[in-house]
Short mmCIF file of C-alpha atoms in Angstrom, two decimals:
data_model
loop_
_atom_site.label_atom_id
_atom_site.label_comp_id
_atom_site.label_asym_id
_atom_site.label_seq_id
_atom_site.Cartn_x
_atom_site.Cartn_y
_atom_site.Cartn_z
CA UNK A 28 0.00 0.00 0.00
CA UNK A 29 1.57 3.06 -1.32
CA UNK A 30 1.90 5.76 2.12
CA UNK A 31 2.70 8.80 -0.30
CA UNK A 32 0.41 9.50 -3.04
CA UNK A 33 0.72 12.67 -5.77
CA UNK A 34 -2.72 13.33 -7.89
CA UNK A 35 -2.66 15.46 -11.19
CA UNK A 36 -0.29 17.75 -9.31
CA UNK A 37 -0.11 20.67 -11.53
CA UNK A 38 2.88 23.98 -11.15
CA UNK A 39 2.19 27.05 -12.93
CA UNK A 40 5.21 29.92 -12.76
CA UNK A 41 3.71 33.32 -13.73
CA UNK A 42 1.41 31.43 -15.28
CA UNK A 43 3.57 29.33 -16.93
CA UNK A 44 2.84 25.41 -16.72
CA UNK A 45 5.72 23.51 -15.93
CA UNK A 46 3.86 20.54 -14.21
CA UNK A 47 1.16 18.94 -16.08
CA UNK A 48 -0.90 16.69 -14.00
CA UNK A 49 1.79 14.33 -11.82
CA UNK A 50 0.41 11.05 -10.74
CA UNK A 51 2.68 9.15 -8.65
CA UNK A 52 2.75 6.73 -5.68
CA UNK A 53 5.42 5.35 -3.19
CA UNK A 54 5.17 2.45 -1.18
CA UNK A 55 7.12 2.45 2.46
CA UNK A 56 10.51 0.91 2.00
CA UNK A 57 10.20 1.37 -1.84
CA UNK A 58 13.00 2.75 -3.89
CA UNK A 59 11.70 5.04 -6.81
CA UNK A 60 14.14 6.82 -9.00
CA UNK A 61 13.19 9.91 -11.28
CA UNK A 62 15.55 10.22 -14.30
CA UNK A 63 14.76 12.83 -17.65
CA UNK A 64 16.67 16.40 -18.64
CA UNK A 65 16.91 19.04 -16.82
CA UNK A 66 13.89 21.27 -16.37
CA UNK A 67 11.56 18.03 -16.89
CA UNK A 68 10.58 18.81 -13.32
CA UNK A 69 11.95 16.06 -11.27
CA UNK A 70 12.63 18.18 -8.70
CA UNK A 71 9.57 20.82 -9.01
CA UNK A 72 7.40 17.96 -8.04
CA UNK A 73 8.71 17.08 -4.47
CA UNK A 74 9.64 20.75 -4.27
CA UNK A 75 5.71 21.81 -4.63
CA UNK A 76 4.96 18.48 -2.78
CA UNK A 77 6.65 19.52 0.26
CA UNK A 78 5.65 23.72 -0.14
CA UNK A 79 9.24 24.80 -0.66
CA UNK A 80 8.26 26.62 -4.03
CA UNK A 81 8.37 30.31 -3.79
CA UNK A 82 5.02 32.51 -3.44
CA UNK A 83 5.10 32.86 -7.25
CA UNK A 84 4.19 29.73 -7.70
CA UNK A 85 0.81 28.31 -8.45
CA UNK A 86 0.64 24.57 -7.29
CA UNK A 87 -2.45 22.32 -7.76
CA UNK A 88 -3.74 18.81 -7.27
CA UNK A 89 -3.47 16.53 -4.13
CA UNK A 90 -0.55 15.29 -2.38
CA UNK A 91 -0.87 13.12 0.83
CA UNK A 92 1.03 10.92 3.23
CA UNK A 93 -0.84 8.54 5.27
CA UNK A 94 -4.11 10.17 4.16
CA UNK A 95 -3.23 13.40 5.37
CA UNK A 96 -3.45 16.31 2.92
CA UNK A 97 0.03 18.48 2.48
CA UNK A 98 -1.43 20.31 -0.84
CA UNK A 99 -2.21 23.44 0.47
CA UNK A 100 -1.68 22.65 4.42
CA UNK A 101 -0.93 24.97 7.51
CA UNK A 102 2.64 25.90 8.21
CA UNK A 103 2.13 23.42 11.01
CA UNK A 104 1.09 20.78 9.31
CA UNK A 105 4.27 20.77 6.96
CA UNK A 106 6.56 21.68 9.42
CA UNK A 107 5.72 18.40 10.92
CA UNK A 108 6.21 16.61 8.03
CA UNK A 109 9.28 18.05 7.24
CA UNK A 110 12.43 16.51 7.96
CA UNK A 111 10.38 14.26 10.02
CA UNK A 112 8.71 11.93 7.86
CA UNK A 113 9.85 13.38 4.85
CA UNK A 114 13.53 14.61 4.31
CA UNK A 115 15.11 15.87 1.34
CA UNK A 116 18.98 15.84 0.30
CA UNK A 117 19.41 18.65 -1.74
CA UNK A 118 21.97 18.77 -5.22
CA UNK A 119 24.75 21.37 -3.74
CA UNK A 120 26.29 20.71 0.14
CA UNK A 121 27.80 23.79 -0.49
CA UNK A 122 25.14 25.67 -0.86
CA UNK A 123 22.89 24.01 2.06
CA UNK A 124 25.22 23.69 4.88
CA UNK A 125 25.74 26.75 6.60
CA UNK A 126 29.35 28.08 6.09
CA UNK A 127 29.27 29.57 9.39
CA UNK A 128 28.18 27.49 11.85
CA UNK A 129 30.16 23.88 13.07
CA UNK A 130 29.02 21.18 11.31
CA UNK A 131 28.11 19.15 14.52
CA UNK A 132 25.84 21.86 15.37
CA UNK A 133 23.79 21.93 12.79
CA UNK A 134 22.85 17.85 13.00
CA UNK A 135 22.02 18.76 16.60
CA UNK A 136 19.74 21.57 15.64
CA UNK A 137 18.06 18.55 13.33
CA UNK A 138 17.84 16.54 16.40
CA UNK A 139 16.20 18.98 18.36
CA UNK A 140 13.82 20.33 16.14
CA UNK A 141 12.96 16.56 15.11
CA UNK A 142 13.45 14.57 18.10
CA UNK A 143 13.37 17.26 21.06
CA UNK A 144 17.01 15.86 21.69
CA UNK A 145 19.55 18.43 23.91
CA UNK A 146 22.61 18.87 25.34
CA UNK A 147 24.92 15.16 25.74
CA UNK A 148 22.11 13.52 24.37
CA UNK A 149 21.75 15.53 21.22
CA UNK A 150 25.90 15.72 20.56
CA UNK A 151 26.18 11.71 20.90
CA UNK A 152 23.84 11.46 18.29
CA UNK A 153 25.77 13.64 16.02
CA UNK A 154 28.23 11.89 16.34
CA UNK A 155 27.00 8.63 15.84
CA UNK A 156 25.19 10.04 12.93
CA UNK A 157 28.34 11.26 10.97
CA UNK A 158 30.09 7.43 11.85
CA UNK A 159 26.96 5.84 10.31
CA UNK A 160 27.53 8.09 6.70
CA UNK A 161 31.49 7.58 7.00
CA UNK A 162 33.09 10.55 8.60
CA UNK A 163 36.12 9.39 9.57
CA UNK A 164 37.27 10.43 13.60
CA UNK A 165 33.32 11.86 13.69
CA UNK A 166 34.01 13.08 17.75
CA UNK A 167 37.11 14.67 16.81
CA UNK A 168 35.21 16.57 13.88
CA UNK A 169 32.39 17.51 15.43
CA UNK A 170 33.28 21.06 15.73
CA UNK A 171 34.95 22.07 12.57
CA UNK A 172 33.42 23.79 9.46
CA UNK A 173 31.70 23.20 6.42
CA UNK A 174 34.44 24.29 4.15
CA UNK A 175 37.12 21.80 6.10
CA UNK A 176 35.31 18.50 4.96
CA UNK A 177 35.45 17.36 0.83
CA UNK A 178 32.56 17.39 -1.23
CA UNK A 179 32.06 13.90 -0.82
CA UNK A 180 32.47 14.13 2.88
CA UNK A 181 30.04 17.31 2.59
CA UNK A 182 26.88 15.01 0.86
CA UNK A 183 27.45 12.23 3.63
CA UNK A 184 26.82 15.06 6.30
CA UNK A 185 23.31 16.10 4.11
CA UNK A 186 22.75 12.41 4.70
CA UNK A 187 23.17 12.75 7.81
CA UNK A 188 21.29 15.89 8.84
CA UNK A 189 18.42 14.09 6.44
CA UNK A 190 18.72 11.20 8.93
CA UNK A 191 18.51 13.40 12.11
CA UNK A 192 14.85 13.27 12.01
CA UNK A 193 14.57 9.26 11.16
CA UNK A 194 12.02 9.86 7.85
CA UNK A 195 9.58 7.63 6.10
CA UNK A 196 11.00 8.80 2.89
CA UNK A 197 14.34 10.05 1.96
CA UNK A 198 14.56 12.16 -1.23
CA UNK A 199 17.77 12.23 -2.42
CA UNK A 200 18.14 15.05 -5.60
CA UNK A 201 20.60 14.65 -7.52
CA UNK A 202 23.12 13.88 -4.74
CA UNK A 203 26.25 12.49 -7.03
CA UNK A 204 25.87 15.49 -9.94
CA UNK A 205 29.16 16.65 -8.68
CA UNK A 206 31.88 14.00 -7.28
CA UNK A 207 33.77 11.99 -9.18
CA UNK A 208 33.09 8.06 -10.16
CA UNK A 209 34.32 6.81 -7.03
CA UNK A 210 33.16 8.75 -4.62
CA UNK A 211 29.56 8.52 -6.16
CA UNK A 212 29.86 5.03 -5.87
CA UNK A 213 30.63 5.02 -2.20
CA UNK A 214 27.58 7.22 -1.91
CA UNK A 215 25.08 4.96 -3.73
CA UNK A 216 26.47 2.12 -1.39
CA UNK A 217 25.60 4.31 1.42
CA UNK A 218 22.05 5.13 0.33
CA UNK A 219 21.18 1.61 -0.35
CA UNK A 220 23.04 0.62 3.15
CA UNK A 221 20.83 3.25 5.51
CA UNK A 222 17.82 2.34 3.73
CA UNK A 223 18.34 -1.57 4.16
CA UNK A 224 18.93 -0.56 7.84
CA UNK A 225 16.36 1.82 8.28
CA UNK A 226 13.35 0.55 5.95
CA UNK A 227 13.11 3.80 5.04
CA UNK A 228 11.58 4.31 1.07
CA UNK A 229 13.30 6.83 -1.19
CA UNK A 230 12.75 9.21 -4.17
CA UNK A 231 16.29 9.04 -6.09
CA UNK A 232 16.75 11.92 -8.63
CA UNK A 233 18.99 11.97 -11.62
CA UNK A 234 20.22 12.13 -14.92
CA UNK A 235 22.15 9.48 -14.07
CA UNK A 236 20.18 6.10 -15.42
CA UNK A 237 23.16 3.72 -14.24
CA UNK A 238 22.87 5.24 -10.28
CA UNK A 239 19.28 5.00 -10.59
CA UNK A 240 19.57 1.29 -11.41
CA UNK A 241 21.93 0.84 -8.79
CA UNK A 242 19.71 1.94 -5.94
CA UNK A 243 16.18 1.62 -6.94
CA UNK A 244 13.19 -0.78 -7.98
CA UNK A 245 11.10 1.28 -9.92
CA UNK A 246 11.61 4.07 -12.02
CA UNK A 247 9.53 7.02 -13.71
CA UNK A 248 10.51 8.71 -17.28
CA UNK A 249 9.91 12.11 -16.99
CA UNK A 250 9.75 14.94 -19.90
CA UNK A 251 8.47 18.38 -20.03
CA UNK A 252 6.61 17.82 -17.15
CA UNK A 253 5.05 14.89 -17.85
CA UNK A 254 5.52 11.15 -16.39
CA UNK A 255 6.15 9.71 -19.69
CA UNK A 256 6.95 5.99 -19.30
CA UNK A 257 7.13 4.09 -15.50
CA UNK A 258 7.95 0.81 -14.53
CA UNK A 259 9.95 -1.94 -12.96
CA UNK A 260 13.37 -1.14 -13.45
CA UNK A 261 14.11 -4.94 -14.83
CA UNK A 262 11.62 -4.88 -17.40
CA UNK A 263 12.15 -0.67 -18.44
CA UNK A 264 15.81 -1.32 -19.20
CA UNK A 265 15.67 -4.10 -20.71
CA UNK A 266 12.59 -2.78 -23.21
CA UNK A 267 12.23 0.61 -22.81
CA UNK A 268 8.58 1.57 -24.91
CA UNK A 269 8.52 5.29 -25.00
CA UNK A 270 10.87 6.51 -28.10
CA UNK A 271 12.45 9.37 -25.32
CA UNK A 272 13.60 6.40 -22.92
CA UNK A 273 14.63 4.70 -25.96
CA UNK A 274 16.47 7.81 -27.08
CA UNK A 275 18.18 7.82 -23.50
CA UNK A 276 19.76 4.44 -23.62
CA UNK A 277 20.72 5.05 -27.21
CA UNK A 278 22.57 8.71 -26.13
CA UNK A 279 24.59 5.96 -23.66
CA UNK A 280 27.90 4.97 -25.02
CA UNK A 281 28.71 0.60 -24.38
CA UNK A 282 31.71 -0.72 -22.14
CA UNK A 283 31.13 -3.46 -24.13
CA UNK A 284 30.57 -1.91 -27.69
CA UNK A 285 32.82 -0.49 -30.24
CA UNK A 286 33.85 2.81 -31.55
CA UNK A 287 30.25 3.44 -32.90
CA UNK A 288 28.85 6.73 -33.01
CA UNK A 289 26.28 7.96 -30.41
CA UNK A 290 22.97 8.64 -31.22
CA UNK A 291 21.58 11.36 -29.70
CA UNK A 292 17.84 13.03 -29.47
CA UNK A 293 17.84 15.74 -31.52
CA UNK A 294 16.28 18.93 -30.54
CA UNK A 295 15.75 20.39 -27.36
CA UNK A 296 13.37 20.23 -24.55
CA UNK A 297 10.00 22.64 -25.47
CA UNK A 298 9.87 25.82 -23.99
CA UNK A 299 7.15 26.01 -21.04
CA UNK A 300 5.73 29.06 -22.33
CA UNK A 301 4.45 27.66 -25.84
CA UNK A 302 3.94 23.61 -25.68
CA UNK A 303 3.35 21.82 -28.70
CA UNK A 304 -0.45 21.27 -29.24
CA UNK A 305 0.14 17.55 -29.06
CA UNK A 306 2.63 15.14 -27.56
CA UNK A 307 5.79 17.14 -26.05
CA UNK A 308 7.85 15.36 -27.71
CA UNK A 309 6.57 14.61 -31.17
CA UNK A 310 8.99 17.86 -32.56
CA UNK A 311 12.02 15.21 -31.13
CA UNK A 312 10.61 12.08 -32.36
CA UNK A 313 11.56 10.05 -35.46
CA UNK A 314 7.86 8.10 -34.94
CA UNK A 315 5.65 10.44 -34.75
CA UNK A 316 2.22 11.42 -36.58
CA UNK A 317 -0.10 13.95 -37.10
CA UNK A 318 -2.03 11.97 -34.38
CA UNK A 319 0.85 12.36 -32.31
CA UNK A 320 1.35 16.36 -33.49
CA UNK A 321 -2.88 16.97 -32.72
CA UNK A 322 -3.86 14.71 -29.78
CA UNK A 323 -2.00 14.30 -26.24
CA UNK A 324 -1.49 10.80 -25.28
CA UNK A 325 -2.55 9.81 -21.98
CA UNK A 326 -0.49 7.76 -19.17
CA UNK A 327 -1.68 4.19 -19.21
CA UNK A 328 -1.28 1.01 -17.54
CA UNK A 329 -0.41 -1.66 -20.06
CA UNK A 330 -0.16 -5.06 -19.55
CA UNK A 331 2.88 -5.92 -18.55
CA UNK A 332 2.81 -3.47 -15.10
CA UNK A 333 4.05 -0.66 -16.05
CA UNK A 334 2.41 2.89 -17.62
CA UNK A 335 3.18 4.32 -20.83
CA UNK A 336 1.99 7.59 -22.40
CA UNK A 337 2.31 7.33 -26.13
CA UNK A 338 0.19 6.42 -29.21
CA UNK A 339 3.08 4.44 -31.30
CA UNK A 340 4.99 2.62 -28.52
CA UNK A 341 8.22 0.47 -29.74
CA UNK A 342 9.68 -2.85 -28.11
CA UNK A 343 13.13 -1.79 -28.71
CA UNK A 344 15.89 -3.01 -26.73
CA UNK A 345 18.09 -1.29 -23.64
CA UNK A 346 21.28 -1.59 -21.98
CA UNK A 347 22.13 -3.79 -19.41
CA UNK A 348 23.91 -0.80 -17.42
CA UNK A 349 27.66 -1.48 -16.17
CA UNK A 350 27.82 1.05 -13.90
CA UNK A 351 31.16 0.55 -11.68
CA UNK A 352 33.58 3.32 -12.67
CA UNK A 353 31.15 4.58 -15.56
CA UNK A 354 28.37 7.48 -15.66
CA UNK A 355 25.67 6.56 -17.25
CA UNK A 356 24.01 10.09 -17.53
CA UNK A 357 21.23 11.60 -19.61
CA UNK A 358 22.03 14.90 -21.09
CA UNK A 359 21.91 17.56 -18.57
#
């Protein structure tokens, strides 16, 4: 039974639609990863879903956890779903930690606000906090600042803040974009570590279609704000349907393959502020028809599990992903 459910969420910027109508569900303990280009609006949606859009925005549609409505809510009401059931790991450490204050501090404010820890009590978990994400001598770096840890050492203290507050659901944006191959694979161990431990279920964004295999089940296609194609992530890579997946595993170059040139999607993403009348991405796509040019497709189940929004899907072939010391990335 899914515990977080999104209906026909809809984001409008100055009027601009960026969101069209997001249906999505996660189960507890699930692992769901959100992959597409940038401005597809992987993020917007747990963004709006969690009221951290700016006043500017319009937001629409229903988004609840447990039954409880957060579309719309009380400052209350979200604050106590912040953090607290629902905790977010945002792209940039740099930009989220506070340069200022002692790292150890500022898991213990999480603790507080969270779990009405103080004091001892509050510093000990820190500290066992930052040993749990792998910060090496954790007591004797408890007081030391943002800017005296690594990058990668930087995201393992997000995780830990985003732990602080023991969630339901761990969304983790983007949260490799910028380390290298082997620290992102420490990270993705970690992830998939703390959620074996903690049964937690978690929202993995990224262009990144070999991470998201890595650490989740199920996985949702997104494009111009649109779910496009979802599914099990066996069954999507091995036959992705919708020609944009398709297009992403061809865009992927083979450890196994030779020289051959890389096929990429041509075009670019549509602008917001004048959609094509029909299918988004029928000015990108080799298959499509007037049908597809007139009419927008609608996301369906199919028979084999998963949904699928298009009116000419293809059984073509994917990539069995060999991800260890390789990015697998769609364009950014």
């Amino acid at each position: 039974m899914s515990f977080i459910e999104i209906r026909d969420l809809r984001v409008a910027f100055d009027g601009t639609r960026v969101l069209h109508g997001i249906d999505l569900d996660v189960a507890k303990g699930e692992a769901v990863g959100l992959v597409g280009e940038s401005g597809c609006g992987k993020s917007v949606t747990w963004l709006a879903a969690l009221g951290l859009l700016p006043a500017k925005a319009r937001v629409a549609g229903s988004v609840t956890i447990d039954g409880q409505e957060l579309c719309g809510a009380s400052r209350s009401i979200l604050e106590g779903v912040r953090g607290r059931r629902i905790a977010m790991i945002f792209q940039d450490p740099s930009s989220a930690l506070n340069p200022v204050v002692r790292v150890g501090r500022q898991i213990a404010e999480a603790l507080r606000i969270h779990r009405g820890m103080e004091g001892g009590i509050a510093r000990n978990e820190a500290v066992r906090l930052m040993d749990m994400v792998g910060i090496p001598d954790a007591r004797g770096r408890f007081d030391i600042y943002p800017h005296e840890f690594s990058g990668g050492q930087c995201q393992r203290l997000m995780i830990a803040m985003a732990l602080a507050g023991e969630p339901d659901l761990l969304i983790a944006d983007e949260p490799t974009t910028a380390l290298d191959a082997t620290i992102q694979a420490q990270i993705l161990d970690l992830l998939s570590t703390v959620r074996a431990e903690t049964g937690m279920a978690m929202v993995f964004i990224s262009h990144d279609l070999g991470a998201v295999s890595q650490v989740c089940e199920r996985i949702c296609v997104m494009y111009a704000g649109r779910i496009v194609e979802e599914g099990a992530i066996g069954a999507l890579f091995e036959q992705p349907r919708h020609p944009y997946t398709r297009g992403l595993f061809d865009a992927i170059p083979r450890l196994d393959g030779g020289r051959q040139k890389l096929v990429p999607i041509v075009g670019t993403v549509p602008d917001p502020r004048s959609p094509p009348q029909g299918c988004a991405f029928s000015p990108r796509c080799l298959q499509a028809t007037g049908l597809c040019r007139d009419s927008l497709p609608v996301l369906m189940p199919q028979q084999d599990g998963r949904r699928l929004s298009c009116f000419h899907p293809g059984a073509g072939k994917g990539q069995r992903l060999q991800t260890s010391g390789h990015r697998a990335s769609v364009a950014a």
